[in-house]
Short mmCIF file of C-alpha atoms and ligand atoms in Angstrom, two decimals:
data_model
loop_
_atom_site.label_atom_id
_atom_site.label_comp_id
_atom_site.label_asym_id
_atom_site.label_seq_id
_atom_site.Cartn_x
_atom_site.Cartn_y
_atom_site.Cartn_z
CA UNK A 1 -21.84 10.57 -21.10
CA UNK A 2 -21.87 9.42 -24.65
CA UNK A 3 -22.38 5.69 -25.23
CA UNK A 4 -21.18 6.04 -28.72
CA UNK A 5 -21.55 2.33 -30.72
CA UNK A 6 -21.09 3.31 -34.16
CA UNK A 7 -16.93 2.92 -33.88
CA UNK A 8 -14.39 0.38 -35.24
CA UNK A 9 -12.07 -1.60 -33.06
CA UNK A 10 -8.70 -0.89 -34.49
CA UNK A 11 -6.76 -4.30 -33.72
CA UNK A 12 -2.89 -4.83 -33.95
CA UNK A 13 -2.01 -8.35 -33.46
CA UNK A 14 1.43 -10.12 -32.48
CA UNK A 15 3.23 -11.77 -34.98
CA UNK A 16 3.96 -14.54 -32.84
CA UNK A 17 1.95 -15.77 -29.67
CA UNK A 18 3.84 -16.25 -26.51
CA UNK A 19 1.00 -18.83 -25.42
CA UNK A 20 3.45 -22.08 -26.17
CA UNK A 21 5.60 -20.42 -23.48
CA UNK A 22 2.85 -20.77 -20.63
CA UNK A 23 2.73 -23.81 -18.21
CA UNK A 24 -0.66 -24.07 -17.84
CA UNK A 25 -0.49 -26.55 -15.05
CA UNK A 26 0.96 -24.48 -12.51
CA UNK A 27 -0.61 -20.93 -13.02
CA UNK A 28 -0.20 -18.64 -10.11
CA UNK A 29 -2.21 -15.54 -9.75
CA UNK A 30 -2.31 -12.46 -12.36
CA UNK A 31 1.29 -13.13 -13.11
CA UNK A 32 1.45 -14.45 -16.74
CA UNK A 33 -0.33 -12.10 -19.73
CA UNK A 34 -1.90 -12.51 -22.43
CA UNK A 35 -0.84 -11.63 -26.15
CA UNK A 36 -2.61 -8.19 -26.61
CA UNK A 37 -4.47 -5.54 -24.24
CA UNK A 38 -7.29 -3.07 -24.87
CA UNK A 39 -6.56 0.56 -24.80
CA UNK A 40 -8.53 3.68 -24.62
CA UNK A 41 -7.24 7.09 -24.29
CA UNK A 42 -9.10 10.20 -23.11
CA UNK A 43 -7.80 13.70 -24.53
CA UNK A 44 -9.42 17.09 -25.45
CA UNK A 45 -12.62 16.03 -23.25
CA UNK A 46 -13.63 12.75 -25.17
CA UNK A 47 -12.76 8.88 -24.77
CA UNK A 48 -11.38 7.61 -27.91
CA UNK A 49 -12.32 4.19 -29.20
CA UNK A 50 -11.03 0.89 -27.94
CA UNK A 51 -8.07 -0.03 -29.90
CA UNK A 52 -6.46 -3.27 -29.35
CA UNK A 53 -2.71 -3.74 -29.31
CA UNK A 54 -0.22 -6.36 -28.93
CA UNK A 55 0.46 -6.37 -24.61
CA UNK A 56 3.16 -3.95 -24.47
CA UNK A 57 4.97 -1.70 -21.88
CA UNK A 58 3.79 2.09 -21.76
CA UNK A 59 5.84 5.07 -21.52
CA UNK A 60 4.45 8.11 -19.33
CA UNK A 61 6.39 11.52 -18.15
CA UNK A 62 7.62 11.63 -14.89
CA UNK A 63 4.91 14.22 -14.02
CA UNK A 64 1.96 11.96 -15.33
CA UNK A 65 -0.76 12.79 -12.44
CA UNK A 66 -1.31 9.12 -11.55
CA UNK A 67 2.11 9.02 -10.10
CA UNK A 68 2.08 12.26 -7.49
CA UNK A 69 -2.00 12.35 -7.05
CA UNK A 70 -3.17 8.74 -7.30
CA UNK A 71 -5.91 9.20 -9.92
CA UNK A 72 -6.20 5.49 -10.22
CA UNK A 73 -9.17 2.70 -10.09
CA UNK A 74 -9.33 -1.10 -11.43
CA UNK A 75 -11.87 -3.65 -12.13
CA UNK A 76 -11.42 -7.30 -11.67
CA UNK A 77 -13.64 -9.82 -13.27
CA UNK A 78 -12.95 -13.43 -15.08
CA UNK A 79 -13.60 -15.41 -17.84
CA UNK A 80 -14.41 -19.20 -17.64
CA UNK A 81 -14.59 -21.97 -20.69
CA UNK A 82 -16.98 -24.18 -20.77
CA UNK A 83 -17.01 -28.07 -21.83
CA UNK A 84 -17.88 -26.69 -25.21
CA UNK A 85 -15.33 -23.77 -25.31
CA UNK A 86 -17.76 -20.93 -25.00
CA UNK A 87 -16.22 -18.30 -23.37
CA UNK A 88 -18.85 -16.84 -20.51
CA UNK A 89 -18.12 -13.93 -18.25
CA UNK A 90 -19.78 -13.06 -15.24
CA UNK A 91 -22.03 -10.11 -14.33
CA UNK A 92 -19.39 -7.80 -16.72
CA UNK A 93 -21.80 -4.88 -16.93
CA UNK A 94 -21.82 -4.37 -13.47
CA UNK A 95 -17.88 -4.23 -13.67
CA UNK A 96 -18.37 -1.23 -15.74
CA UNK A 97 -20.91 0.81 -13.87
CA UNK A 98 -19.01 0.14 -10.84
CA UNK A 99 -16.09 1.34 -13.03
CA UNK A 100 -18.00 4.29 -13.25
CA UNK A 101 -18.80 5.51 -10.43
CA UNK A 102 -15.45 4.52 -8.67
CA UNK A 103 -14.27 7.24 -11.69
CA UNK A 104 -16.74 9.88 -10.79
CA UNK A 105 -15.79 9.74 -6.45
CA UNK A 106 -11.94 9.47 -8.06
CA UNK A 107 -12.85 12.81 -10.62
CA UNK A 108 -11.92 10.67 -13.99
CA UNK A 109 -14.21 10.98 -16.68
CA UNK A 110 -16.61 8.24 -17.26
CA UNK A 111 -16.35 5.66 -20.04
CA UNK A 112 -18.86 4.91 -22.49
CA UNK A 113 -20.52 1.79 -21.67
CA UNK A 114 -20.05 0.18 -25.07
CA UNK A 115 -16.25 0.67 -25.24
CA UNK A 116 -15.92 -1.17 -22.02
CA UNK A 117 -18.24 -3.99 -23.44
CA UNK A 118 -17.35 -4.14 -26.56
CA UNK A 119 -13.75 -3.61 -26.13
CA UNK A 120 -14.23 -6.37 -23.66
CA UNK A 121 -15.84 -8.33 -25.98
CA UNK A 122 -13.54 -8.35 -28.72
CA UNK A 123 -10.35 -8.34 -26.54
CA UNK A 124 -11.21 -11.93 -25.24
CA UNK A 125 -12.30 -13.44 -28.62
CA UNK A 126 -8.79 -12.97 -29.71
CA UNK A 127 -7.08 -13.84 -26.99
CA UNK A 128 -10.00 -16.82 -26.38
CA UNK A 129 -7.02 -19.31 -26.49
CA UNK A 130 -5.65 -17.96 -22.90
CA UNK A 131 -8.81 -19.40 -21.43
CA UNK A 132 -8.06 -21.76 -19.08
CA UNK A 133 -10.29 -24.41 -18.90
CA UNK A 134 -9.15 -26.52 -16.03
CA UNK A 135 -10.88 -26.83 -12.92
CA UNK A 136 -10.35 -23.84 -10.55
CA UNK A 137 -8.66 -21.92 -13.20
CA UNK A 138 -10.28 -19.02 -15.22
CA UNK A 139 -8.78 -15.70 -17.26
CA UNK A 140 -8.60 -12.99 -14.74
CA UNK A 141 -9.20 -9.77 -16.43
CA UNK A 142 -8.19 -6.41 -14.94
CA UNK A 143 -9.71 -3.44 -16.49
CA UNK A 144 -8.14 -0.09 -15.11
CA UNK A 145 -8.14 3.55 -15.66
CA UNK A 146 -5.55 6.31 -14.50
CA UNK A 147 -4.24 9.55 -15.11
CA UNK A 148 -1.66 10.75 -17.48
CA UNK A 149 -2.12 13.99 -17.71
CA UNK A 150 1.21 16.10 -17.31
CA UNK A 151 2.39 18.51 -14.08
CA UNK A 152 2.58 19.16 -10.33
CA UNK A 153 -0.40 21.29 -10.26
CA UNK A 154 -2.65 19.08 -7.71
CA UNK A 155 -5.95 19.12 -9.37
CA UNK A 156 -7.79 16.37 -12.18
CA UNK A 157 -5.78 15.36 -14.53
CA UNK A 158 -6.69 16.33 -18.23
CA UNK A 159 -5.68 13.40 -20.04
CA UNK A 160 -6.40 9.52 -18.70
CA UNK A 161 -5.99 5.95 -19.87
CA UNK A 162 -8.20 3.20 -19.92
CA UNK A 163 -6.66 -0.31 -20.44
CA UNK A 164 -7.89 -4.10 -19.96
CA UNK A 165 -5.04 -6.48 -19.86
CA UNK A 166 -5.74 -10.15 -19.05
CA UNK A 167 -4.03 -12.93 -16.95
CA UNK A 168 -4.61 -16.80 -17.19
CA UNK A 169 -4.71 -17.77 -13.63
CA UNK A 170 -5.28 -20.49 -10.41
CA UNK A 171 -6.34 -20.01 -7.22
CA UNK A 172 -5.61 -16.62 -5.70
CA UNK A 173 -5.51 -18.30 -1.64
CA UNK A 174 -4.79 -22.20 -1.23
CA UNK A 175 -6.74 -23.17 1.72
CA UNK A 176 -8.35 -21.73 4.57
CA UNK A 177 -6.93 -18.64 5.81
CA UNK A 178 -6.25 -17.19 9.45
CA UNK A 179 -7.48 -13.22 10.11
CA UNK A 180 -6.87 -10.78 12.42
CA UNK A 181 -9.32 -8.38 13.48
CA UNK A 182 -7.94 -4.82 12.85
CA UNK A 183 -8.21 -2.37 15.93
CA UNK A 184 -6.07 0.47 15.08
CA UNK A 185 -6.14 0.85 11.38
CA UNK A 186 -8.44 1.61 8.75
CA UNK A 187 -9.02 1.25 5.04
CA UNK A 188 -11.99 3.35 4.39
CA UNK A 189 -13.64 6.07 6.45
CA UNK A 190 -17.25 8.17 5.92
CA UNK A 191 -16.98 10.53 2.92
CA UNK A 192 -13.91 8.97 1.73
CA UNK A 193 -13.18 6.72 -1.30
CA UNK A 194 -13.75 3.12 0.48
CA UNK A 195 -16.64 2.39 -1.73
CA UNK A 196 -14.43 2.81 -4.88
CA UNK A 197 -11.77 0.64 -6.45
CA UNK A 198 -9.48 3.50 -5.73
CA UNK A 199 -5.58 1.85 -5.90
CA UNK A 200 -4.47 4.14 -3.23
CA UNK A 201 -7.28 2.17 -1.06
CA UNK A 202 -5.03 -1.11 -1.59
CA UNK A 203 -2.19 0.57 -0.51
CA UNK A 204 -2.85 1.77 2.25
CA UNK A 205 -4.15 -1.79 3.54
CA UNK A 206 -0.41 -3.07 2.64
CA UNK A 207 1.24 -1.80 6.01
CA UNK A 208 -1.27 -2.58 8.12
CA UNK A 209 -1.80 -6.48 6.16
CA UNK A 210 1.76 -6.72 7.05
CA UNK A 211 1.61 -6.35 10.44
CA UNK A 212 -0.97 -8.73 10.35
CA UNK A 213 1.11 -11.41 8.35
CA UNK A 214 4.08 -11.08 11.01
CA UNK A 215 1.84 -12.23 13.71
CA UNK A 216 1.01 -14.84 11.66
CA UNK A 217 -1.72 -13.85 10.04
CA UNK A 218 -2.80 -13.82 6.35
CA UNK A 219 -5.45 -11.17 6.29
CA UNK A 220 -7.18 -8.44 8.30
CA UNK A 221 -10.70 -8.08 9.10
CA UNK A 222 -11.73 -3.90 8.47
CA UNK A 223 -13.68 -2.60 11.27
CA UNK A 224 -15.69 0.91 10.96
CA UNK A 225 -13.11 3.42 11.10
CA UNK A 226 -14.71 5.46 13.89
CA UNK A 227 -15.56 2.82 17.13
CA UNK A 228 -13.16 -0.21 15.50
CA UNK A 229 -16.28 -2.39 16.88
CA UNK A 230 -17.76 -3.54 13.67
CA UNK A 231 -16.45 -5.67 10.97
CA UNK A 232 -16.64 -4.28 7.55
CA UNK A 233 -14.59 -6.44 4.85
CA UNK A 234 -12.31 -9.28 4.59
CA UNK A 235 -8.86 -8.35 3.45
CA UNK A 236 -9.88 -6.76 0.01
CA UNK A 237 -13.25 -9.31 0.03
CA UNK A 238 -16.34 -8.64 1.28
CA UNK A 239 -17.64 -10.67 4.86
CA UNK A 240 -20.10 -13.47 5.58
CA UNK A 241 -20.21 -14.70 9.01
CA UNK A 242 -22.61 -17.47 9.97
CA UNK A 243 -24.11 -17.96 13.08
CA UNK A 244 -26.16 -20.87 13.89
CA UNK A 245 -27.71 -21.67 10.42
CA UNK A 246 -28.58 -17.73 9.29
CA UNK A 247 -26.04 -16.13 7.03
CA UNK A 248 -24.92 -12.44 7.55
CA UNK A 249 -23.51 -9.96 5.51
CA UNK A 250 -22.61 -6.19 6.60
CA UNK A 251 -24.56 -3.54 4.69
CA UNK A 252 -22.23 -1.80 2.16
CA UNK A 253 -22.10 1.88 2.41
CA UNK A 254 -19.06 4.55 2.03
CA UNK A 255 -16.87 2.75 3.58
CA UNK A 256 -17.71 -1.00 1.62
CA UNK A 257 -17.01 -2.38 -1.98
CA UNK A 258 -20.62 -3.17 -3.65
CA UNK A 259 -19.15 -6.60 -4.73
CA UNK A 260 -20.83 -8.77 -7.35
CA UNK A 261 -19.89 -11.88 -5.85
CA UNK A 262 -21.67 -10.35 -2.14
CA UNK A 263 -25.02 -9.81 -3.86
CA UNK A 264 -24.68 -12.79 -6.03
CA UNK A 265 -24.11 -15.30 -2.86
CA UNK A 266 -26.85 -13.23 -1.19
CA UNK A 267 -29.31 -14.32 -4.01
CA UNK A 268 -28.35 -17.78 -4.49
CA UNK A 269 -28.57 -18.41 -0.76
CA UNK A 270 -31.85 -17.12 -0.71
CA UNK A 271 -32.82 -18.87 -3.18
CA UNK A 272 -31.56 -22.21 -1.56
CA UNK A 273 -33.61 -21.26 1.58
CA UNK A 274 -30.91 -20.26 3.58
CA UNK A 275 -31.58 -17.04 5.88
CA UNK A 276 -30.01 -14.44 4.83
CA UNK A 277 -29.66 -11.24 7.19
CA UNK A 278 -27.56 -7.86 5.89
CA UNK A 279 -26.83 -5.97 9.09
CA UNK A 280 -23.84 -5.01 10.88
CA UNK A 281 -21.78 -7.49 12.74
CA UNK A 282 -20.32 -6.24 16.21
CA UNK A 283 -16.85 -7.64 16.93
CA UNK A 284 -18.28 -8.60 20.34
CA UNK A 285 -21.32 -10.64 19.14
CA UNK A 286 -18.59 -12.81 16.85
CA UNK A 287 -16.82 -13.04 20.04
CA UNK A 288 -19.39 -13.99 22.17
CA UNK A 289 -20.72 -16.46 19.47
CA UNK A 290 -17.46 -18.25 18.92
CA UNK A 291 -17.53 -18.66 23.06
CA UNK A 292 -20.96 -20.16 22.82
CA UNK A 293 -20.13 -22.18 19.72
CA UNK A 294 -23.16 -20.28 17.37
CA UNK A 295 -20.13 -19.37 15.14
CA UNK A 296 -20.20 -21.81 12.83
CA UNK A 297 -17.91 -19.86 9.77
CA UNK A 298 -16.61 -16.99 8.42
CA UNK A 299 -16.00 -16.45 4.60
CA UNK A 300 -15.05 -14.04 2.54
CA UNK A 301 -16.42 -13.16 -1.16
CA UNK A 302 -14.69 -11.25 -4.32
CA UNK A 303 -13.73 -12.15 -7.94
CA UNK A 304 -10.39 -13.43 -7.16
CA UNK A 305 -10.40 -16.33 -4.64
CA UNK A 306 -14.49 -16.18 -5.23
CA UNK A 307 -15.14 -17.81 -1.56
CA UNK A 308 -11.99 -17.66 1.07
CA UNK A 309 -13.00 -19.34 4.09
CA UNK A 310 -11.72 -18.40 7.27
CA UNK A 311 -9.89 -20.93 9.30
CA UNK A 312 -9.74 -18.21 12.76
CA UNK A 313 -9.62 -14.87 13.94
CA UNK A 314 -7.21 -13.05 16.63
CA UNK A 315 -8.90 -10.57 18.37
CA UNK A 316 -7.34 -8.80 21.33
CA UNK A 317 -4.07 -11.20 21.83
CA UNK A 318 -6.66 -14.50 21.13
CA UNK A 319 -7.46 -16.57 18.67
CA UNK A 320 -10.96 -17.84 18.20
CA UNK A 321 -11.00 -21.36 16.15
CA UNK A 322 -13.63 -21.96 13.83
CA UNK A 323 -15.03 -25.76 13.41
CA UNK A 324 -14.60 -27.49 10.60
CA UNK A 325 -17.37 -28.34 8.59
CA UNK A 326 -18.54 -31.61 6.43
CA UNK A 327 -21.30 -29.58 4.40
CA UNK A 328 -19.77 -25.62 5.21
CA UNK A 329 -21.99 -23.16 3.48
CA UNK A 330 -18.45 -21.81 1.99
CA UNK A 331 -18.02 -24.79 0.04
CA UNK A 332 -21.83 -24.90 -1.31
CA UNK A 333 -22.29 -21.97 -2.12
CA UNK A 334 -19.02 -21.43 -4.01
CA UNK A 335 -19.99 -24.70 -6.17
CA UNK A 336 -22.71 -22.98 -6.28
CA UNK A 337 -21.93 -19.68 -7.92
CA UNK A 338 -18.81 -21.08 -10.34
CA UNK A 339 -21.45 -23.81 -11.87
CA UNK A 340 -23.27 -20.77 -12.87
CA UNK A 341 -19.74 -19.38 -13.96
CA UNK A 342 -18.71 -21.67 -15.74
CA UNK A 343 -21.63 -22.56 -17.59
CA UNK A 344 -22.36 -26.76 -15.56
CA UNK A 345 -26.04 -25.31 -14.76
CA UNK A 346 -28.83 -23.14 -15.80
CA UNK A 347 -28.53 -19.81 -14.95
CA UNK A 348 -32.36 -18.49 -13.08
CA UNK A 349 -30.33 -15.06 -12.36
CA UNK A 350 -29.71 -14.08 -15.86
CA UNK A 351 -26.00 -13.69 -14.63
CA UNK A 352 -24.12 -15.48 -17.52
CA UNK A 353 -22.60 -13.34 -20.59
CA UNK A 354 -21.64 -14.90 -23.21
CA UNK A 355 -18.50 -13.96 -25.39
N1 PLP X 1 -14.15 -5.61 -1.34
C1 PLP X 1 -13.02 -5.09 -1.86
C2 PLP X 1 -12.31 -4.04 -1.10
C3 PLP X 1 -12.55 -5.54 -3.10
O1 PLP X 1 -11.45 -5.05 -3.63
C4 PLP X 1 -13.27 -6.54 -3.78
C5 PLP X 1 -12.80 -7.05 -5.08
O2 PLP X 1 -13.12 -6.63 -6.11
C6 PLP X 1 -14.45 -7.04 -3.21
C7 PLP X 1 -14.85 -6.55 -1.99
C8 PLP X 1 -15.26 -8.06 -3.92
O3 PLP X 1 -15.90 -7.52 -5.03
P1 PLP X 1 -16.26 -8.42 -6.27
O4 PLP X 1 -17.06 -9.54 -5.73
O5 PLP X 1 -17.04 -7.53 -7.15
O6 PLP X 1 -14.99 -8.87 -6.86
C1 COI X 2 -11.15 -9.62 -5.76
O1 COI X 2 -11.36 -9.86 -6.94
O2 COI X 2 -11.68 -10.23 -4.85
C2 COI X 2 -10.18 -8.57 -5.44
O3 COI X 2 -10.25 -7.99 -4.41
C3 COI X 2 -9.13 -8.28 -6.40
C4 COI X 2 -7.80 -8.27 -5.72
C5 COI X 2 -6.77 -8.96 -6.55
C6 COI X 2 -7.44 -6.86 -5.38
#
């Protein structure tokens, strides 16, 4: 891979911003868009450099590979504003060597590091404005990467492009939600492409999601493909279950997203003294521990809704009620983790990135 920095940043503004058209009071989720987007195209074996361009539709031929062979993988991260209005991102190199390797499993070519962060960089100092700064609000920014190579023929693509557009936005869930744990589908299996941000991996948890959400419930806990009696992620978040007063996490392997918000709660816990096991979680012992009342709560963790706690789980025809908590690990640690976010405490883990 070449991690080429000697480059300019060709930037196109808008002549006028559409910012004055945003209610900022009632932002929804990834819906509203900034004024410009990064773009990177990949042709005759060799990224070009970032250029940045007002945000803009983009035209592709009808046999553009992403469309009949899914060549397609995403990022998600945010940026928060501080009381100062510093802009701080989180972790964003790790976006982009996840970015990477979800493009080797997917056969994409890599991207040089410094386009991503650079690009990055200099994408959100112009459009610094869209940074919300109100409590519980951030700039969600989705770097992605597909093909657009031309014809049928079922094999890589030869052509790809790389874009970061950028969305004020609130909360992605309001309150707690209720899950159902998943017996008959999967989303990931051994070998395949669960560890990726593949897009075809989000589709095919639609259907089964909507199943869920007719019974009445918002999201589906993944079990391991193969015996359905493990529980592997949250809806498109990673799991924490605690039982008693020690927090668990599943291991991530093939089949689960390495998220950044999974290790970072698994550092700042430990680092709060709370014990902290990774190991897998057997439907049965969450079962038998809700019976016996050593389930104390459930939570998911990812970039979006950062911590999602979980109000109950079906399992089987029954729901198992979770307590409610005064002082809910959930809650602590996410004050935990967007204070370091958003730039209200010192930051031991080096985490911060300023913009
Ligand atoms: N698991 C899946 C399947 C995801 O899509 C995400 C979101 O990115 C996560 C877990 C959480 O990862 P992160 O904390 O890096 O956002
Ligand atoms: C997350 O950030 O937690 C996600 O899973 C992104 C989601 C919008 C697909």
């Amino acid at each position: 891979m070449i991690d080429n920095t000697a480059y300019k940043i060709e930037v196109t503004k808008v002549a006028k911003s559409k910012i004055n058209d945003v209610d900022f009071d009632n932002l929804g989720f990834g819906s509203v868009f900034t004024d410009h987007m990064l773009v990177c195209d990949y042709k005759d074996g060799a990224w070009s450099a970032p250029k940045i361009t007002p945000y803009q539709p983009i035209t592709l031929d009808p046999s553009a590979r992403i469309f009949h062979y899914g060549q397609s993988i995403f990022e998600g991260l945010k940026a928060y504003k501080d009381a100062e209005d510093t802009v701080w991102l989180f972790r964003p190199l790790d976006n982009c060597k996840r970015l990477n390797i979800s493009a080797k499993r997917l056969a994409i070519p890599e991207l040089p590091e410094a386009y991503f962060m650079e690009g990055l960089k200099t994408l959100l100092r112009i459009d610094s404005q869209w940074v919300p700064k109100s409590e519980g609000s951030s700039l969600y920014v989705r770097p992605f990467m597909f093909a657009t190579g031309e014809g049928f023929h079922a094999s890589p693509s030869d052509q790809y492009k790389f874009i970061i557009a950028c969305s004020p936005s609130g909360a992605y869930f309001s309150g707690k939600v209720k899950v159902l744990i998943e017996e008959k589908y999967s989303r990931s299996a051994n070998g395949g492409v669960g560890f990726a941000k593949a897009a075809g991996n989000y589709a095919g948890q639609f259907y089964p999601t909507q199943l869920a959400n007719k019974k009445g419930y918002q999201q589906v806990i993944w079990t391991d493909d193969n015996t359905h009696e493990y529980i592997e992620e949250a809806g498109a978040m990673n799991i924490f279950v605690r039982i008693n007063d020690t927090l668990i996490t599943t291991p991530i392997s093939d089949r689960i997203l390495d998220g950044i918000t999974r290790k970072s709660i698994i550092d700042i816990a430990k680092e709060e003294g709370i014990t902290v096991i990774v190991r897998k979680i057997t439907v049965k012992e969450l079962v038998g521990a809700a019976n016996d009342g050593s389930l104390k709560e459930m939570f998911g963790a990812g970039t979006a809704a950062v911590v999602s706690p979980i109000a109950a789980f079906g399992y089987k025809d029954k729901d198992y009620d979770l307590p409610e908590l005064e002082n809910s690990y959930a809650s602590f640690l996410k004050k935990r983790i967007t204070d370091i976010q958003t730039n209200k405490t010192e930051d031991i883990f080096g985490w911060r990135y300023k913009v």
